[in-house]
Amino acid sequence: MKYSVVIPLYNKASSIAATLNSVLSQTLSDYEIIVVNDGSADNSFAVAEQFCTRGVRLIDQENQGVSVARNTGILAARGKYICFLDADDIWHPNYLETIDKLTAAYPESDLFVTAYRIMLDEGKIRFSTRLEPEEGCLASYWETLSNSYDYVWTSATTVRRQALLDAGLFRPGEKVGQDLDMWARVAERNPRVAYSARVCVDYDRCAESNARTRNKVAYAQAFIRDLERQLDNPERTDAEKRAIQRKYDLKKTVHIFTSILAGKKKDALAALRSWKGQHMRRAILLKFGLYGALVAPGFLCRFAYRLRMKHF
């Protein structure tokens, strides 16, 4: 068994069938599917159970969060590589075939990714960064952090299973950015990223329930700490540090702004004062805007956030 597809499932009864069908429609057949039902309160388990006759392994556990659900799937996996897929995203039929070409061509990498399509409100579509040449192996995961959309994004990412074990698996309890923290810890050991610019996955940003809608305060605590550690790492190049700083500034901004929206202005102010790294022009402008948001009327902040969610 070469590939194990790990799908954490929590209250996605309306989408899990389409997700599973997208896997079962792959042009490559050397894979297994592991669905970990994380204590769903809706009909998700029953829908997924219908696919057991088609080779899907279904594991049921009490609700412990997506990190534990993914870890359960990784530990149960028989494949050399773990292919991550969320229960409301869709693979194109050539996803695994594309990944298989990458694992064969770039055995020096532990991270393998494809480009993806982002489905927004009102039928708007965006795309992740598509590099030239169409296929290759990047020397540094850290430099990918400057992209507008995550270059290494969960449902378009496959990771060598041993690399996940060596990095310590997903951190239980992390509600936001647990995947980014995982990739960062894998990249600390091996920063290479094998990629394909082919668009092989659809990311539904309008899903009923995801980290962006479930959590009022978007605090990617573990990932922010990863970035702070790398900003202080003398082994990082100037280009890497610029990319790391850009991602750090973004994550701090989202944390602070969502804290303001949630009425936690003391937490927002503390986070502003703990901002680390080089305070370049962009970061200074972001901080200036956030200080303004602290005193702005709540309806203006909510409007600005809805506008961002709708168009980006």
Tab-separated table of C-alpha atoms in Angstrom:
chain	number	residue	atom	x	y	z
A	1	MET	CA	0.000	0.000	0.000
A	2	LYS	CA	1.580	3.271	-1.103
A	3	TYR	CA	-0.962	5.934	-0.138
A	4	SER	CA	-3.309	6.308	2.808
A	5	VAL	CA	-6.015	8.957	2.458
A	6	VAL	CA	-6.914	10.329	5.901
A	7	ILE	CA	-10.222	12.185	6.234
A	8	PRO	CA	-11.277	13.610	9.628
A	9	LEU	CA	-15.058	13.796	9.838
A	10	TYR	CA	-17.100	16.072	12.080
A	11	ASN	CA	-20.649	17.169	11.202
A	12	LYS	CA	-20.170	17.055	7.432
A	13	ALA	CA	-23.138	14.859	6.471
A	14	SER	CA	-23.974	17.133	3.541
A	15	SER	CA	-20.526	16.941	1.939
A	16	ILE	CA	-18.737	13.723	2.935
A	17	ALA	CA	-20.314	11.622	0.159
A	18	ALA	CA	-19.039	13.961	-2.566
A	19	THR	CA	-15.602	14.011	-0.943
A	20	LEU	CA	-15.408	10.202	-0.797
A	21	ASN	CA	-16.650	9.841	-4.340
A	22	SER	CA	-13.874	12.173	-5.498
A	23	VAL	CA	-11.316	9.804	-3.946
A	24	LEU	CA	-12.961	6.689	-5.337
A	25	SER	CA	-12.810	8.297	-8.800
A	26	GLN	CA	-9.014	8.578	-8.811
A	27	THR	CA	-7.118	7.328	-11.853
A	28	LEU	CA	-4.535	5.741	-9.517
A	29	SER	CA	-5.692	2.749	-7.466
A	30	ASP	CA	-2.829	2.091	-5.006
A	31	TYR	CA	-4.443	3.678	-1.957
A	32	GLU	CA	-6.655	3.112	1.057
A	33	ILE	CA	-9.224	5.500	2.547
A	34	ILE	CA	-9.457	6.032	6.300
A	35	VAL	CA	-12.326	8.157	7.618
A	36	VAL	CA	-12.120	9.084	11.296
A	37	ASN	CA	-15.506	10.135	12.637
A	38	ASP	CA	-14.715	12.546	15.470
A	39	GLY	CA	-17.962	12.273	17.420
A	40	SER	CA	-20.219	13.857	14.796
A	41	ALA	CA	-23.592	14.983	16.116
A	42	ASP	CA	-25.303	14.843	12.721
A	43	ASN	CA	-25.751	12.010	10.200
A	44	SER	CA	-22.100	12.013	9.078
A	45	PHE	CA	-21.263	8.553	10.428
A	46	ALA	CA	-24.249	6.929	8.717
A	47	VAL	CA	-23.412	8.553	5.378
A	48	ALA	CA	-19.760	7.494	5.584
A	49	GLU	CA	-20.750	3.985	6.686
A	50	GLN	CA	-22.463	3.432	3.330
A	51	PHE	CA	-19.019	3.587	1.683
A	52	CYS	CA	-17.541	0.760	3.777
A	53	THR	CA	-18.673	-1.731	1.145
A	54	ARG	CA	-16.451	0.144	-1.313
A	55	GLY	CA	-13.308	-0.311	0.756
A	56	VAL	CA	-13.487	2.705	3.062
A	57	ARG	CA	-12.173	2.077	6.598
A	58	LEU	CA	-14.343	3.932	9.103
A	59	ILE	CA	-13.049	4.630	12.605
A	60	ASP	CA	-15.431	6.048	15.209
A	61	GLN	CA	-14.166	7.958	18.239
A	62	GLU	CA	-15.410	10.457	20.797
A	63	ASN	CA	-14.976	14.084	19.833
A	64	GLN	CA	-11.363	15.059	20.512
A	65	GLY	CA	-10.687	17.605	17.794
A	66	VAL	CA	-9.298	17.450	14.271
A	67	SER	CA	-5.668	16.998	15.347
A	68	VAL	CA	-6.438	13.828	17.283
A	69	ALA	CA	-8.663	12.583	14.454
A	70	ARG	CA	-5.840	13.017	11.936
A	71	ASN	CA	-3.373	11.347	14.295
A	72	THR	CA	-5.738	8.386	14.676
A	73	GLY	CA	-5.822	8.026	10.906
A	74	ILE	CA	-2.039	8.327	10.544
A	75	LEU	CA	-1.407	5.669	13.188
A	76	ALA	CA	-3.927	3.318	11.563
A	77	ALA	CA	-2.508	3.880	8.075
A	78	ARG	CA	-0.697	1.204	6.101
A	79	GLY	CA	0.616	3.513	3.380
A	80	LYS	CA	4.084	4.980	3.032
A	81	TYR	CA	2.538	8.370	2.313
A	82	ILE	CA	-0.369	10.130	4.027
A	83	CYS	CA	-2.722	12.098	1.787
A	84	PHE	CA	-4.793	14.581	3.752
A	85	LEU	CA	-8.305	15.524	2.703
A	86	ASP	CA	-10.973	17.444	4.588
A	87	ALA	CA	-14.547	16.201	4.452
A	88	ASP	CA	-15.839	19.162	2.444
A	89	ASP	CA	-13.111	19.380	-0.218
A	90	ILE	CA	-12.922	17.635	-3.574
A	91	TRP	CA	-10.056	15.951	-5.394
A	92	HIS	CA	-9.925	16.027	-9.170
A	93	PRO	CA	-9.521	12.512	-10.652
A	94	ASN	CA	-5.808	13.092	-11.364
A	95	TYR	CA	-4.755	14.175	-7.859
A	96	LEU	CA	-3.157	10.903	-6.721
A	97	GLU	CA	-1.660	10.262	-10.145
A	98	THR	CA	-0.018	13.698	-10.000
A	99	ILE	CA	1.247	13.083	-6.466
A	100	ASP	CA	2.583	9.681	-7.515
A	101	LYS	CA	4.720	11.312	-10.200
A	102	LEU	CA	6.113	13.708	-7.594
A	103	THR	CA	6.998	11.019	-5.044
A	104	ALA	CA	8.801	9.068	-7.776
A	105	ALA	CA	10.654	12.077	-9.185
A	106	TYR	CA	11.612	13.795	-5.906
A	107	PRO	CA	12.365	11.175	-3.220
A	108	GLU	CA	14.472	13.751	-1.368
A	109	SER	CA	11.284	15.580	-0.303
A	110	ASP	CA	8.820	14.704	2.462
A	111	LEU	CA	6.177	17.238	1.387
A	112	PHE	CA	4.300	16.876	-1.916
A	113	VAL	CA	1.707	19.405	-3.053
A	114	THR	CA	-0.441	20.402	-6.018
A	115	ALA	CA	-2.126	23.682	-6.904
A	116	TYR	CA	-5.777	24.099	-5.926
A	117	ARG	CA	-8.880	26.119	-6.695
A	118	ILE	CA	-10.606	28.247	-4.035
A	119	MET	CA	-14.393	28.454	-4.278
A	120	LEU	CA	-15.676	31.734	-2.811
A	121	ASP	CA	-19.121	33.304	-2.376
A	122	GLU	CA	-21.228	34.229	-5.395
A	123	GLY	CA	-19.358	31.834	-7.670
A	124	LYS	CA	-16.045	33.664	-7.402
A	125	ILE	CA	-12.960	31.511	-7.948
A	126	ARG	CA	-9.327	32.044	-6.972
A	127	PHE	CA	-6.270	29.850	-7.476
A	128	SER	CA	-3.250	29.066	-5.352
A	129	THR	CA	0.147	30.063	-6.736
A	130	ARG	CA	1.127	28.086	-9.838
A	131	LEU	CA	4.862	28.068	-10.421
A	132	GLU	CA	6.939	27.537	-13.533
A	133	PRO	CA	8.143	25.044	-14.515
A	134	GLU	CA	4.946	23.073	-13.954
A	135	GLU	CA	6.710	20.526	-11.755
A	136	GLY	CA	9.732	20.734	-9.481
A	137	CYS	CA	11.153	20.599	-5.978
A	138	LEU	CA	11.585	23.784	-3.950
A	139	ALA	CA	14.564	23.998	-1.638
A	140	SER	CA	12.735	25.913	1.073
A	141	TYR	CA	9.265	25.521	2.531
A	142	TRP	CA	9.853	28.778	4.386
A	143	GLU	CA	10.017	30.842	1.210
A	144	THR	CA	6.549	29.587	0.207
A	145	LEU	CA	5.066	31.477	3.168
A	146	SER	CA	5.048	34.710	1.150
A	147	ASN	CA	2.213	33.431	-1.082
A	148	SER	CA	-1.269	34.911	-0.661
A	149	TYR	CA	-2.817	31.462	-0.195
A	150	ASP	CA	-1.028	28.705	1.701
A	151	TYR	CA	1.222	26.930	-0.786
A	152	VAL	CA	1.251	23.816	1.387
A	153	TRP	CA	-2.473	23.447	2.063
A	154	THR	CA	-4.035	20.442	3.764
A	155	SER	CA	-6.306	18.890	1.129
A	156	ALA	CA	-3.649	19.333	-1.584
A	157	THR	CA	-0.807	17.966	0.548
A	158	THR	CA	0.709	14.496	0.865
A	159	VAL	CA	3.417	13.782	3.444
A	160	ARG	CA	5.756	10.874	3.990
A	161	ARG	CA	4.290	9.017	6.982
A	162	GLN	CA	7.645	8.616	8.722
A	163	ALA	CA	8.241	12.372	8.520
A	164	LEU	CA	4.963	12.978	10.364
A	165	LEU	CA	5.927	10.477	13.059
A	166	ASP	CA	9.397	11.997	13.398
A	167	ALA	CA	7.889	15.480	13.776
A	168	GLY	CA	5.572	14.332	16.562
A	169	LEU	CA	2.217	14.282	14.708
A	170	PHE	CA	-0.461	16.981	15.076
A	171	ARG	CA	-0.683	18.882	18.352
A	172	PRO	CA	-3.914	17.953	20.193
A	173	GLY	CA	-6.025	20.902	21.278
A	174	GLU	CA	-4.951	23.325	18.548
A	175	LYS	CA	-8.152	24.707	17.023
A	176	VAL	CA	-6.626	26.985	14.378
A	177	GLY	CA	-3.565	26.441	12.195
A	178	GLN	CA	-2.816	22.925	13.444
A	179	ASP	CA	-1.978	21.896	9.874
A	180	LEU	CA	0.407	24.847	9.367
A	181	ASP	CA	2.146	23.941	12.605
A	182	MET	CA	2.526	20.357	11.363
A	183	TRP	CA	4.070	21.385	8.030
A	184	ALA	CA	6.444	23.767	9.813
A	185	ARG	CA	7.695	21.017	12.109
A	186	VAL	CA	8.170	18.665	9.156
A	187	ALA	CA	10.028	21.444	7.319
A	188	GLU	CA	12.362	22.013	10.261
A	189	ARG	CA	13.737	18.538	9.540
A	190	ASN	CA	13.465	18.665	5.755
A	191	PRO	CA	12.475	21.976	4.090
A	192	ARG	CA	12.067	20.634	0.542
A	193	VAL	CA	8.653	20.809	-1.128
A	194	ALA	CA	7.949	18.833	-4.298
A	195	TYR	CA	5.189	20.538	-6.248
A	196	SER	CA	2.946	20.366	-9.282
A	197	ALA	CA	1.302	23.484	-10.699
A	198	ARG	CA	-1.625	21.394	-11.905
A	199	VAL	CA	-4.890	22.321	-10.205
A	200	CYS	CA	-6.012	19.047	-8.641
A	201	VAL	CA	-8.193	20.057	-5.671
A	202	ASP	CA	-11.231	22.254	-4.982
A	203	TYR	CA	-11.285	24.091	-1.651
A	204	ASP	CA	-14.767	25.095	-0.522
A	205	ARG	CA	-14.392	28.326	1.434
A	206	CYS	CA	-18.184	28.479	1.771
A	207	ALA	CA	-18.412	25.197	3.706
A	208	GLU	CA	-20.957	25.077	6.532
A	209	SER	CA	-18.331	24.538	9.198
A	210	ASN	CA	-14.604	25.078	9.042
A	211	ALA	CA	-11.977	26.675	11.238
A	212	ARG	CA	-12.806	30.089	9.786
A	213	THR	CA	-16.465	29.823	10.856
A	214	ARG	CA	-16.224	27.725	14.044
A	215	ASN	CA	-13.717	29.835	15.949
A	216	LYS	CA	-14.509	33.418	16.872
A	217	VAL	CA	-10.849	34.153	17.660
A	218	ALA	CA	-8.502	32.886	14.943
A	219	TYR	CA	-5.444	32.296	17.106
A	220	ALA	CA	-2.973	29.941	15.442
A	221	GLN	CA	-0.919	29.774	18.629
A	222	ALA	CA	1.407	26.878	17.813
A	223	PHE	CA	2.115	28.097	14.282
A	224	ILE	CA	2.793	31.646	15.471
A	225	ARG	CA	5.325	30.219	17.921
A	226	ASP	CA	6.893	28.193	15.096
A	227	LEU	CA	7.301	31.398	13.099
A	228	GLU	CA	8.773	33.290	16.051
A	229	ARG	CA	11.299	30.517	16.514
A	230	GLN	CA	12.273	30.656	12.859
A	231	LEU	CA	12.618	34.440	12.917
A	232	ASP	CA	15.315	33.902	15.560
A	233	ASN	CA	16.911	30.997	13.686
A	234	PRO	CA	20.353	32.053	12.346
A	235	GLU	CA	20.163	29.281	9.728
A	236	ARG	CA	17.300	30.987	7.877
A	237	THR	CA	18.312	33.069	4.851
A	238	ASP	CA	17.228	36.685	4.347
A	239	ALA	CA	14.674	35.566	1.732
A	240	GLU	CA	13.273	32.969	4.120
A	241	LYS	CA	13.030	35.464	6.960
A	242	ARG	CA	11.181	37.956	4.773
A	243	ALA	CA	8.632	35.285	3.873
A	244	ILE	CA	8.363	34.118	7.492
A	245	GLN	CA	7.876	37.700	8.673
A	246	ARG	CA	5.145	38.268	6.089
A	247	LYS	CA	3.236	35.183	7.223
A	248	TYR	CA	3.788	36.076	10.885
A	249	ASP	CA	2.434	39.587	10.348
A	250	LEU	CA	-0.652	38.132	8.667
A	251	LYS	CA	-1.343	35.600	11.425
A	252	LYS	CA	-0.859	38.225	14.147
A	253	THR	CA	-3.211	40.585	12.301
A	254	VAL	CA	-5.958	37.952	12.018
A	255	HIS	CA	-5.558	36.970	15.681
A	256	ILE	CA	-5.727	40.551	16.898
A	257	PHE	CA	-8.586	41.614	14.639
A	258	THR	CA	-10.763	38.593	15.485
A	259	SER	CA	-10.022	39.196	19.179
A	260	ILE	CA	-11.358	42.735	18.754
A	261	LEU	CA	-14.474	41.397	16.999
A	262	ALA	CA	-15.018	38.942	19.864
A	263	GLY	CA	-14.848	41.774	22.397
A	264	LYS	CA	-11.495	40.628	23.811
A	265	LYS	CA	-9.712	43.935	23.478
A	266	LYS	CA	-7.294	43.275	26.334
A	267	ASP	CA	-6.075	40.135	24.563
A	268	ALA	CA	-5.812	42.103	21.322
A	269	LEU	CA	-3.751	44.811	22.970
A	270	ALA	CA	-1.438	42.258	24.600
A	271	ALA	CA	-0.924	40.550	21.235
A	272	LEU	CA	-0.138	43.898	19.597
A	273	ARG	CA	2.497	44.630	22.218
A	274	SER	CA	4.097	41.187	21.791
A	275	TRP	CA	4.547	41.545	18.000
A	276	LYS	CA	7.993	40.239	17.078
A	277	GLY	CA	10.433	40.525	14.217
A	278	GLN	CA	11.427	43.382	11.945
A	279	HIS	CA	8.820	46.141	11.909
A	280	MET	CA	8.900	46.965	8.220
A	281	ARG	CA	6.540	49.436	6.561
A	282	ARG	CA	3.834	46.810	5.973
A	283	ALA	CA	3.833	45.660	9.602
A	284	ILE	CA	3.779	49.249	10.848
A	285	LEU	CA	0.717	49.991	8.707
A	286	LEU	CA	-0.999	46.813	9.902
A	287	LYS	CA	-0.361	47.678	13.531
A	288	PHE	CA	-1.562	51.244	12.981
A	289	GLY	CA	-4.797	49.912	11.498
A	290	LEU	CA	-5.266	47.474	14.373
A	291	TYR	CA	-4.817	50.202	16.974
A	292	GLY	CA	-7.511	52.091	15.061
A	293	ALA	CA	-9.763	49.039	15.130
A	294	LEU	CA	-9.468	48.939	18.921
A	295	VAL	CA	-11.336	52.251	19.133
A	296	ALA	CA	-13.511	51.937	16.006
A	297	PRO	CA	-17.250	51.148	16.227
A	298	GLY	CA	-17.905	47.426	16.216
A	299	PHE	CA	-20.122	47.500	13.134
A	300	LEU	CA	-17.265	48.909	11.027
A	301	CYS	CA	-14.930	46.099	12.109
A	302	ARG	CA	-17.563	43.451	11.411
A	303	PHE	CA	-18.219	44.932	7.961
A	304	ALA	CA	-14.515	44.931	7.128
A	305	TYR	CA	-14.151	41.298	8.220
A	306	ARG	CA	-17.175	40.124	6.224
A	307	LEU	CA	-15.769	41.899	3.177
A	308	ARG	CA	-12.435	40.104	3.561
A	309	MET	CA	-14.093	36.690	4.032
A	310	LYS	CA	-16.183	37.232	0.935
A	311	HIS	CA	-13.433	38.279	-1.463
A	312	PHE	CA	-10.261	36.530	-0.259
